[in-house]
Coordinates of C-alpha atoms and ligand atoms in Angstrom, one line a residue:
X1 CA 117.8 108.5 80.5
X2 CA 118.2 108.0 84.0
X3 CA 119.8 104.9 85.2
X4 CA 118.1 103.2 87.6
X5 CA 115.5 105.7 88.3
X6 CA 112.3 104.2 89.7
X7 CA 109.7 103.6 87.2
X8 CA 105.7 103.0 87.9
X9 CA 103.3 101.1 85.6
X10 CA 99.6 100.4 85.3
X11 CA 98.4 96.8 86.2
X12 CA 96.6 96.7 82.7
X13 CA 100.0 97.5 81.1
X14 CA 98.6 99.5 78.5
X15 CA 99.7 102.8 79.5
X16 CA 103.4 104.8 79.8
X17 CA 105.2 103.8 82.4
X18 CA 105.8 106.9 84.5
X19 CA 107.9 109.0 87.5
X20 CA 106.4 108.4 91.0
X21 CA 105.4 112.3 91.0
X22 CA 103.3 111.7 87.8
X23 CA 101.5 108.7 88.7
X24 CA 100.9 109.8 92.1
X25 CA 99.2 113.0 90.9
X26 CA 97.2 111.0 88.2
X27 CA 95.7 108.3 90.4
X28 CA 94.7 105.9 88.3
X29 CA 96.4 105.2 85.0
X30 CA 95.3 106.3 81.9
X31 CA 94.3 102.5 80.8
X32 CA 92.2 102.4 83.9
X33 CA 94.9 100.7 85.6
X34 CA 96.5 101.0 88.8
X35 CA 99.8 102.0 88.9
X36 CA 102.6 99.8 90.5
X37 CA 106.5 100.2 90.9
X38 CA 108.4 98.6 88.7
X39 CA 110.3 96.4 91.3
X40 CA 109.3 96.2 95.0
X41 CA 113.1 97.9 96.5
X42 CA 114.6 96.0 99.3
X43 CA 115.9 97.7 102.9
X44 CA 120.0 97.3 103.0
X45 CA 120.5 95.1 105.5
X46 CA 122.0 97.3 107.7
X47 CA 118.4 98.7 107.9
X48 CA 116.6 95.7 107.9
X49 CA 118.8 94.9 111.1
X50 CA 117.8 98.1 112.8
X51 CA 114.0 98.2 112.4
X52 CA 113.8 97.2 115.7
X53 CA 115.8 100.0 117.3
X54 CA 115.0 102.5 114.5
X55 CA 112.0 105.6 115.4
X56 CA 109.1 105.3 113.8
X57 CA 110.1 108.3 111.1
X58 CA 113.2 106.7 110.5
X59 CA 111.7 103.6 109.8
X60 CA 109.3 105.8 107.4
X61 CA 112.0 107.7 105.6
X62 CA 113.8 104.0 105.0
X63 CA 110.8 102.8 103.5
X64 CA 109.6 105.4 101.5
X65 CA 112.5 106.8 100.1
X66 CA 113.8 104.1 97.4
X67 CA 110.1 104.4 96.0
X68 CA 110.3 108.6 95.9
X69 CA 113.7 109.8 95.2
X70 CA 113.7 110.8 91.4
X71 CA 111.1 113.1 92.8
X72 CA 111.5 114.2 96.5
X73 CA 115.0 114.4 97.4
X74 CA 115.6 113.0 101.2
X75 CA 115.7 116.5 102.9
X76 CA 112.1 117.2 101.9
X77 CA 111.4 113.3 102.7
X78 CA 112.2 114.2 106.0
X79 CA 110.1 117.0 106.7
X80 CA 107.3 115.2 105.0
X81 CA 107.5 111.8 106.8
X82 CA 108.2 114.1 110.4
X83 CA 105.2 116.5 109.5
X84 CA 102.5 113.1 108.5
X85 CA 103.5 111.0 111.4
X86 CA 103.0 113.1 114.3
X87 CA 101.7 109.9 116.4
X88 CA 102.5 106.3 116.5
X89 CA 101.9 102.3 115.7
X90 CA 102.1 101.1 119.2
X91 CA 102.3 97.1 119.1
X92 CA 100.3 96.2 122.6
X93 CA 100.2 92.9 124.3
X94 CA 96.1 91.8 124.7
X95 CA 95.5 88.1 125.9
X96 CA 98.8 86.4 124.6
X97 CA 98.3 88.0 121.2
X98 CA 99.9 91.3 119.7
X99 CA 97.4 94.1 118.8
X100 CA 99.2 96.7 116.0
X101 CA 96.8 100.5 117.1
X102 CA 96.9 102.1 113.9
X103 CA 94.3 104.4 115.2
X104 CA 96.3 106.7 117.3
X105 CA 95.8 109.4 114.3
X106 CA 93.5 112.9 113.8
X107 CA 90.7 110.5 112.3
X108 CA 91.2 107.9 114.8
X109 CA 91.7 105.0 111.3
X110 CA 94.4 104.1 109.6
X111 CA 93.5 105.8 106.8
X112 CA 94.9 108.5 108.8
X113 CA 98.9 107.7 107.8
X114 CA 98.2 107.0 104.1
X115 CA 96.3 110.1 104.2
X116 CA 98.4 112.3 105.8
X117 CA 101.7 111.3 104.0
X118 CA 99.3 111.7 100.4
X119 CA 98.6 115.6 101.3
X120 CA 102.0 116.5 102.2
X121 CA 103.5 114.8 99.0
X122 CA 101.1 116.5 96.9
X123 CA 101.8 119.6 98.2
X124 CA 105.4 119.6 97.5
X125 CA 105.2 117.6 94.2
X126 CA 103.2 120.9 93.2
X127 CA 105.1 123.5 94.8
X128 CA 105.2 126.6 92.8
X129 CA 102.4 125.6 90.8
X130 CA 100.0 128.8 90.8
X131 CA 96.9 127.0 89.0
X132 CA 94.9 125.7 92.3
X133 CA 94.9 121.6 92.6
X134 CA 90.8 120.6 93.5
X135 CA 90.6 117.6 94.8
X136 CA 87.6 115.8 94.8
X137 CA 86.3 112.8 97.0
X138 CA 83.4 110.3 97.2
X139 CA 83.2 108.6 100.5
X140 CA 80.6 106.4 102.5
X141 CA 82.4 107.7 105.3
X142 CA 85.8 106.8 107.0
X143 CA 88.0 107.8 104.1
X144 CA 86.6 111.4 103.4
X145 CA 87.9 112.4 106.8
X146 CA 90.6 110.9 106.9
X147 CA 91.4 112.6 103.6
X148 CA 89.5 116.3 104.6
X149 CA 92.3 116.3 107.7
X150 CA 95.3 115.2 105.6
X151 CA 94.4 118.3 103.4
X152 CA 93.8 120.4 106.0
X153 CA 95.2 123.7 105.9
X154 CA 97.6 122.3 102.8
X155 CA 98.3 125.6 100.7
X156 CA 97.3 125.4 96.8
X157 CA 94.8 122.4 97.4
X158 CA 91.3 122.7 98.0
X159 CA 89.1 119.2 98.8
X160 CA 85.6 118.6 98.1
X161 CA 84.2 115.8 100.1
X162 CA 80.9 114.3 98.7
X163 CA 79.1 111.8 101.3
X164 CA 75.4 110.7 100.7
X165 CA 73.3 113.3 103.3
X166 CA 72.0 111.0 106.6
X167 CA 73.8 108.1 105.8
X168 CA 76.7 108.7 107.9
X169 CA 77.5 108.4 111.5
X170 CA 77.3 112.1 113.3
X171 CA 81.0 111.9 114.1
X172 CA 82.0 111.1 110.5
X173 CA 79.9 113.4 109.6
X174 CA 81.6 116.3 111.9
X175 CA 85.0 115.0 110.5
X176 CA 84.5 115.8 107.0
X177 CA 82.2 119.1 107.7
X178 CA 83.5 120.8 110.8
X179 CA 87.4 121.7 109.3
X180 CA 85.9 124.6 107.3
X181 CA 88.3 126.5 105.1
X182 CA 90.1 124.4 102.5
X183 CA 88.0 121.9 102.9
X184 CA 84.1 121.7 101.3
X185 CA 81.4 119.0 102.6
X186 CA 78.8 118.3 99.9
X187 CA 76.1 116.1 101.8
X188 CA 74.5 114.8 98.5
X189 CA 71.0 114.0 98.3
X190 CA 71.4 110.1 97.8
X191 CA 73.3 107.2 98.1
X192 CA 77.5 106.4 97.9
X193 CA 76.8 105.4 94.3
X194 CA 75.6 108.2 93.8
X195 CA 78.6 110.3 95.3
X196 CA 81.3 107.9 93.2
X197 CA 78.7 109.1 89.9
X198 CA 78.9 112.9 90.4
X199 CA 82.7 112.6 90.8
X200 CA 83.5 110.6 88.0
X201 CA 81.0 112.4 85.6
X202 CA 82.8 115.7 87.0
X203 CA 86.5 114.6 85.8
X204 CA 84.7 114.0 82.4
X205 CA 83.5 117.6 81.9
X206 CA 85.3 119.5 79.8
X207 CA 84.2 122.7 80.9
X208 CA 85.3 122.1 85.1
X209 CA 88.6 120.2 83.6
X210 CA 89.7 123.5 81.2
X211 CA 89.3 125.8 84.5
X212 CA 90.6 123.8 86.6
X213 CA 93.0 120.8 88.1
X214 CA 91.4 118.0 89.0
X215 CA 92.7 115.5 91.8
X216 CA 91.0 112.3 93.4
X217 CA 92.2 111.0 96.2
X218 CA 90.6 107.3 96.9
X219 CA 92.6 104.8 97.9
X220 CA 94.3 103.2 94.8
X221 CA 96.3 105.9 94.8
X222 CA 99.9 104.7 95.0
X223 CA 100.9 107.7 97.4
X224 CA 98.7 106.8 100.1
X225 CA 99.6 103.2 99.8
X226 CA 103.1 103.4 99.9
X227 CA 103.5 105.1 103.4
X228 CA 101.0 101.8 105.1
X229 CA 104.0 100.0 104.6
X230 CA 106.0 101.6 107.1
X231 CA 103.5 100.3 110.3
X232 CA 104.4 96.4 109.3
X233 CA 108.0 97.0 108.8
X234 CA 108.2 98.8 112.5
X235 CA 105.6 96.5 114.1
X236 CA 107.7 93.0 112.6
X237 CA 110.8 94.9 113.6
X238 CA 110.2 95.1 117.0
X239 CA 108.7 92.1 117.5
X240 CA 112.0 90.4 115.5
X241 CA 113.9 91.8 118.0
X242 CA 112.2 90.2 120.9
X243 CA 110.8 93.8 122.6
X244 CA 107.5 92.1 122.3
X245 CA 107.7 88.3 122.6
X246 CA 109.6 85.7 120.9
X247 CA 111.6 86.9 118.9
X248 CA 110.0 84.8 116.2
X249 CA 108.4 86.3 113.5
X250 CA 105.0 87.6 113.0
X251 CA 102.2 86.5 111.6
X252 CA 100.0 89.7 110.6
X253 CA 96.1 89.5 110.6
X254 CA 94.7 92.4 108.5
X255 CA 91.1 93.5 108.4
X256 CA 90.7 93.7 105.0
X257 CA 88.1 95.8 102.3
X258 CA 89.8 97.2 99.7
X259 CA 92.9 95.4 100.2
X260 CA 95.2 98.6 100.0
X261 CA 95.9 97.9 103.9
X262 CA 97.3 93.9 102.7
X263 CA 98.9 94.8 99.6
X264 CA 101.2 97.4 101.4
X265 CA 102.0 94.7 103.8
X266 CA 103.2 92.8 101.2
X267 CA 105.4 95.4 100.3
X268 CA 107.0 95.5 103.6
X269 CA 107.4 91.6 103.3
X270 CA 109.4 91.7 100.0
X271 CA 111.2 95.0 101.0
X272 CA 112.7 92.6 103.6
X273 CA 110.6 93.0 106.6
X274 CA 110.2 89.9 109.1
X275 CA 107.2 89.1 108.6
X276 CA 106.3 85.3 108.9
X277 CA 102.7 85.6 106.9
X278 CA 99.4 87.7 106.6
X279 CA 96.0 86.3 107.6
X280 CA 93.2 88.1 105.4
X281 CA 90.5 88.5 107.5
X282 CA 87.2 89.8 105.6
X283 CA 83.5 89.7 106.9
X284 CA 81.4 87.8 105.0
X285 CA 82.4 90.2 101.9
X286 CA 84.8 87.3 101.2
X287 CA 86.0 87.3 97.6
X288 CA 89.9 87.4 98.4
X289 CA 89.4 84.4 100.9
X290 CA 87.4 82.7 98.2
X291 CA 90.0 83.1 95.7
X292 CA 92.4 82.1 98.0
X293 CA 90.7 78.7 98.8
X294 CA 90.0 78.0 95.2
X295 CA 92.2 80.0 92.5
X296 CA 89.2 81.3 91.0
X297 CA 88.4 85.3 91.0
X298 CA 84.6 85.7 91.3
X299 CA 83.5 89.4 92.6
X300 CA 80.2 89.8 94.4
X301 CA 77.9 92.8 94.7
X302 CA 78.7 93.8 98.5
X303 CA 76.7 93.2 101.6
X304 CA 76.2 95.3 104.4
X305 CA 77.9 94.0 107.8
X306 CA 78.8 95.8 111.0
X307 CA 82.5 96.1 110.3
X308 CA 81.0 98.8 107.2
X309 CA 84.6 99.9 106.1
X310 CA 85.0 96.7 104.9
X311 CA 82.0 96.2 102.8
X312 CA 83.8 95.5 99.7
X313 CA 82.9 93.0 97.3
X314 CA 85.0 93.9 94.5
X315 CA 88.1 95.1 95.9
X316 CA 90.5 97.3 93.7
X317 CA 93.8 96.9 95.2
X318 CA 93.6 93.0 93.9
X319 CA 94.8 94.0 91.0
X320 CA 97.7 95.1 92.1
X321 CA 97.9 91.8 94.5
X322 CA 98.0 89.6 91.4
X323 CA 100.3 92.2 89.1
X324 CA 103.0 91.6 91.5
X325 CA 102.3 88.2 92.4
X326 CA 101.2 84.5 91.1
X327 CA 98.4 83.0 92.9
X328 CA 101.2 80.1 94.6
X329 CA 103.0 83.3 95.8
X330 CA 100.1 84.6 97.3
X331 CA 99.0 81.3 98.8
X332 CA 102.2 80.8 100.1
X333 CA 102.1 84.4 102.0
X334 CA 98.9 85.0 103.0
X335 CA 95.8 82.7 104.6
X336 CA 91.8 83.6 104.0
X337 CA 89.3 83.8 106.9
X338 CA 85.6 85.4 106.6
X339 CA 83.7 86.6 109.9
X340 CA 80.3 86.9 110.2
X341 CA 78.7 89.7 112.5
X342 CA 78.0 87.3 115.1
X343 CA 81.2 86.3 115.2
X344 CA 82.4 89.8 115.1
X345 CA 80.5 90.4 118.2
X346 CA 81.2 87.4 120.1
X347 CA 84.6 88.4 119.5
X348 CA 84.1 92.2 121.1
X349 CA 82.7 90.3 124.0
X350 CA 85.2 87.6 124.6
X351 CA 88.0 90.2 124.3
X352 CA 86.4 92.3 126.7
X353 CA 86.1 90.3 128.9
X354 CA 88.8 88.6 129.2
X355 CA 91.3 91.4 129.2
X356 CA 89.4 94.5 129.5
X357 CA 90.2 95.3 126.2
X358 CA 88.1 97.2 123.5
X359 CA 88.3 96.3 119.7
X360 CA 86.3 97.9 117.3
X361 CA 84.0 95.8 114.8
X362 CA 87.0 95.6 112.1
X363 CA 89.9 94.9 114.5
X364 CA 87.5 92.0 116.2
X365 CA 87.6 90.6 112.6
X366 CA 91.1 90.2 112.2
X367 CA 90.9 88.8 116.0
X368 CA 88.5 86.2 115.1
X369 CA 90.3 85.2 111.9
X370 CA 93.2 84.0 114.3
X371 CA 91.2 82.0 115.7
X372 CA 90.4 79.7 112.6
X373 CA 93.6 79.7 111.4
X374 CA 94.4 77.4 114.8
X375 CA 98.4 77.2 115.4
X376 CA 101.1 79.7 113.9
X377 CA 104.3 79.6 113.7
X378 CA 104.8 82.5 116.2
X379 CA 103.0 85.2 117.3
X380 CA 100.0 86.7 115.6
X381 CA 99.8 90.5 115.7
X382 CA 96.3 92.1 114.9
X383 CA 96.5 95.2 112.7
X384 CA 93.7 97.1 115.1
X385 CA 92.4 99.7 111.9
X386 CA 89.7 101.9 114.1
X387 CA 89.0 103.1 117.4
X388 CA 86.4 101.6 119.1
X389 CA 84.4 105.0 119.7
X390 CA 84.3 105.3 116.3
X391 CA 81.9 102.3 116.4
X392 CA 80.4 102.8 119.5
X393 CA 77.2 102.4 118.6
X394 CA 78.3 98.7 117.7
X395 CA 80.7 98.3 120.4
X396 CA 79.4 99.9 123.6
X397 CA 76.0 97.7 123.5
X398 CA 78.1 94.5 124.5
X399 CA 81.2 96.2 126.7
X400 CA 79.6 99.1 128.0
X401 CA 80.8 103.1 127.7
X402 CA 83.9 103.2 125.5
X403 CA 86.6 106.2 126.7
X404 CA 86.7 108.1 124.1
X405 CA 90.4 109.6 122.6
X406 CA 90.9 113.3 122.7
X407 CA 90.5 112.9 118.4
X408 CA 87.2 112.3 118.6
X409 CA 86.2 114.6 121.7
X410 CA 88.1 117.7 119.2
X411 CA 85.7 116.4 116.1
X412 CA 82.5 115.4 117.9
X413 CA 83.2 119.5 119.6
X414 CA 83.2 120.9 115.9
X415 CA 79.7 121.9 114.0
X416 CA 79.5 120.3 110.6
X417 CA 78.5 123.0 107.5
X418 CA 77.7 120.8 104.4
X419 CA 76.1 122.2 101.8
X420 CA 73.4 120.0 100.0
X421 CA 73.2 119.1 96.8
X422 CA 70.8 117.1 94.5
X423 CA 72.4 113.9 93.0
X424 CA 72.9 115.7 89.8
X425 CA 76.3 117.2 88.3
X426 CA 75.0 120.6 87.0
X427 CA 74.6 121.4 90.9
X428 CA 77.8 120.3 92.0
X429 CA 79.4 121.8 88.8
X430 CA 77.8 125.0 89.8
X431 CA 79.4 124.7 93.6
X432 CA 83.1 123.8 92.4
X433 CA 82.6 127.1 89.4
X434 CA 81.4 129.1 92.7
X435 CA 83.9 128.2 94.8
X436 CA 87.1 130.0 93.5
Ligands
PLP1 C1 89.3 101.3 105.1 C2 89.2 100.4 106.3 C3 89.5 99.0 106.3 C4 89.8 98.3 105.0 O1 91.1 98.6 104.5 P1 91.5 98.2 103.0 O2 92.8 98.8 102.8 O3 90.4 98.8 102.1 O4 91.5 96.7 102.9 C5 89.5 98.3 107.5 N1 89.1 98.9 108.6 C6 88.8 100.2 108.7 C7 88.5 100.8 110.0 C8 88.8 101.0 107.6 O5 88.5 102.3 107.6

């Protein structure tokens, strides 16, 4: 045995504990868990005292490494964390708050760094493998482009991206579709549902799984949550060492769906990060606040709302919340607010014009959530999770045109080529036995 090596097991505890490579590449666990590390490593305090100073790939390789290196030793961390983050987490003074841009990547989302760093570290985790990896995806929109450019041109891996056909913006639409070669767009006739169906019924078929590997790559997968942490630990950093403000710490407000974006905060927190607190900030898909507020888990069938990435009602990465932490932990860390859309809006106008500046629908949720959590202890930073052209059609009604970022001029230029497909797996059983 190897002492000390970092171990990861599922949140139902009824599977193996396994190596980071192995659960990474599995996704979920075999008990239908998710899988979590065994202990949440902390930064040496030489580290922790330098997150300030540190560059923003520094900060990444610090982060990620304790949670990697039985599998990638810190030479090909390196290359990894230099080749994901090409672009950065800038923490921007609006209105005598702190905004966090996590949208400064190829998809214009956040998704875009647990995405990114996911692709790379498959890649080399399979290195020399000569069976082809497939990776499949379901997506309502934001996360299958995210994922279609982290795969992008990544050697051994195909992707096939299945998104219900006319039921997704015309830019997320060219962001899956217009990459062409490893990538496939599926535009399925019929709804998300259906999408999540096809996929799950294809990892069940025997005859696709003997010819083939078969990868998802949704967002409980502990690889694309680990590498979220890093933005928190840079952004508290700074701010702890009075570049922004203060000095004091932060409190964090995170527009939350899925919870994979708060939960890796978390991380960052117990790793040792300065982080005062989190403020979860849902639209009115508002089980986490509701739990929050009363210690009782009650999931909802989701609603639709403007701030659609967030349209969760059911979110997975709880479990992981509550397999790390009691519910006086989680109290004690992190505060519940629910927006409506008129809220949501109001915000995007009041923001506007008071500072000229442009939040999308999710990033006005978080902003709004500060608001009715009244005084904090220092200053709030707001995790800004999209662009606002990416929600133009939400956002440009009350503010006007919206300058658009060279991301989104380079997707909107491409043409998207989906195939489609009826909402039935003989047809996208024939595509994938086609496609090699
Ligand atoms: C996915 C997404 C969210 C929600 O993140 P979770 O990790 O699922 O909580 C928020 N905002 C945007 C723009 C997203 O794409």
């Amino acid at each position: 045995m190897i002492p000390f090596a970092m171990r990861y097991h599922s949140t139902r505890g009824n599977s193996d504990p396994v190596s980071f490579a192995a659960s990474a590449l599995a996704g979920l666990a075999p008990d239908g868990g998710l899988y979590i590390p065994e202990t949440i490593p902390e930064y040496r305090g030489s580290v922790r005292k330098s997150l300030g100073t540190m560059r923003f790939q520094e900060i990444a390789f610090q982060t990620i490494l304790p949670y990697v290196k039985d599998d990638i030793p810190s030479a090909a961390l390196e290359d990894l964390v230099s080749a994901a983050f090409t672009f950065t987490a800038p923490l921007v003074p609006v209105s005598s708050r702190l905004v966090l841009e996590l949208f400064h990547g190829p998809t214009a989302a956040f998704k875009d760094f647990g995405a990114r760093f996911m692709a790379r570290c498959f890649a080399w985790l399979r290195r020399g493998e000569s069976k082809p990896l497939s990776i499949l995806v379901a997506t309502s929109g934001d996360t299958g482009g995210a994922v279609a450019d982290g795969f992008f041109g990544v050697e051994g891996i195909t992707v096939t991206v299945l998104y219900p056909k006319g039921r997704v913006s015309e830019l997320q639409e060219k962001q899956i579709a217009g990459l062409g070669g490893n990538i496939s767009a599926l535009a399925v006739e019929g709804s998300f549902d259906d999408c999540q169906r096809l996929v799950k019924s294809a990892f069940a078929d025997k005859e696709l799984r003997a010819s083939r590997t078969l990868s998802s790559a949704n967002s409980i997968n502990i690889s694309r949550l680990i590498p979220q942490a890093v933005y928190y630990a840079a952004a508290a950093g700074r701010a702890a060492a009075g570049k922004t403000d203060s000095g004091l710490p932060l409190t964090m407000a995170v527009p939350s769906g899925n919870f994979g974006n708060l939960t890796a905060g978390l991380y960052a927190m117990a790793m040792g990060a300065p982080i005062a607190s989190f403020i979860a900030a849902t639209n009115i898909n508002k089980t986490v606040p509701d739990y929050l507020e009363s210690g009782k888990y009650k999931t909802m069938p989701s609603q639709a709302t403007i701030s659609n990435a967030m349209d969760v009602g059911a979110p997975s990465n709880f479990e992981r919340m509550i397999a790390h932490w009691s519910y006086r932990d989680l109290k004690s860390r992190i505060r519940g607010f629910s927006v409506t859309d008129d809220e949501t809006r109001k915000t995007i106008a009041d923001v506007f014009n008071r500072g000229g500046y442009y939040l999308d629908p999710h990033g006005a949720v978080g902003w709004a959530a500060v608001s009715k959590a009244g005084k904090l202890p220092g200053p709030a930073a707001i995790l800004a999770t999209a662009h606002p052209a990416k929600f133009a059609q939400t956002v440009e009604p009350i503010t006007g045109p919206v300058p658009v970022p060279p991301s989104i001029k380079s997707a909107l230029s491409r043409t998207a080529r989906a195939e489609t497909i009826p909402p039935e797996l003989s047809a996208l059983k024939e595509f994938l036995l086609r496609r090699e």
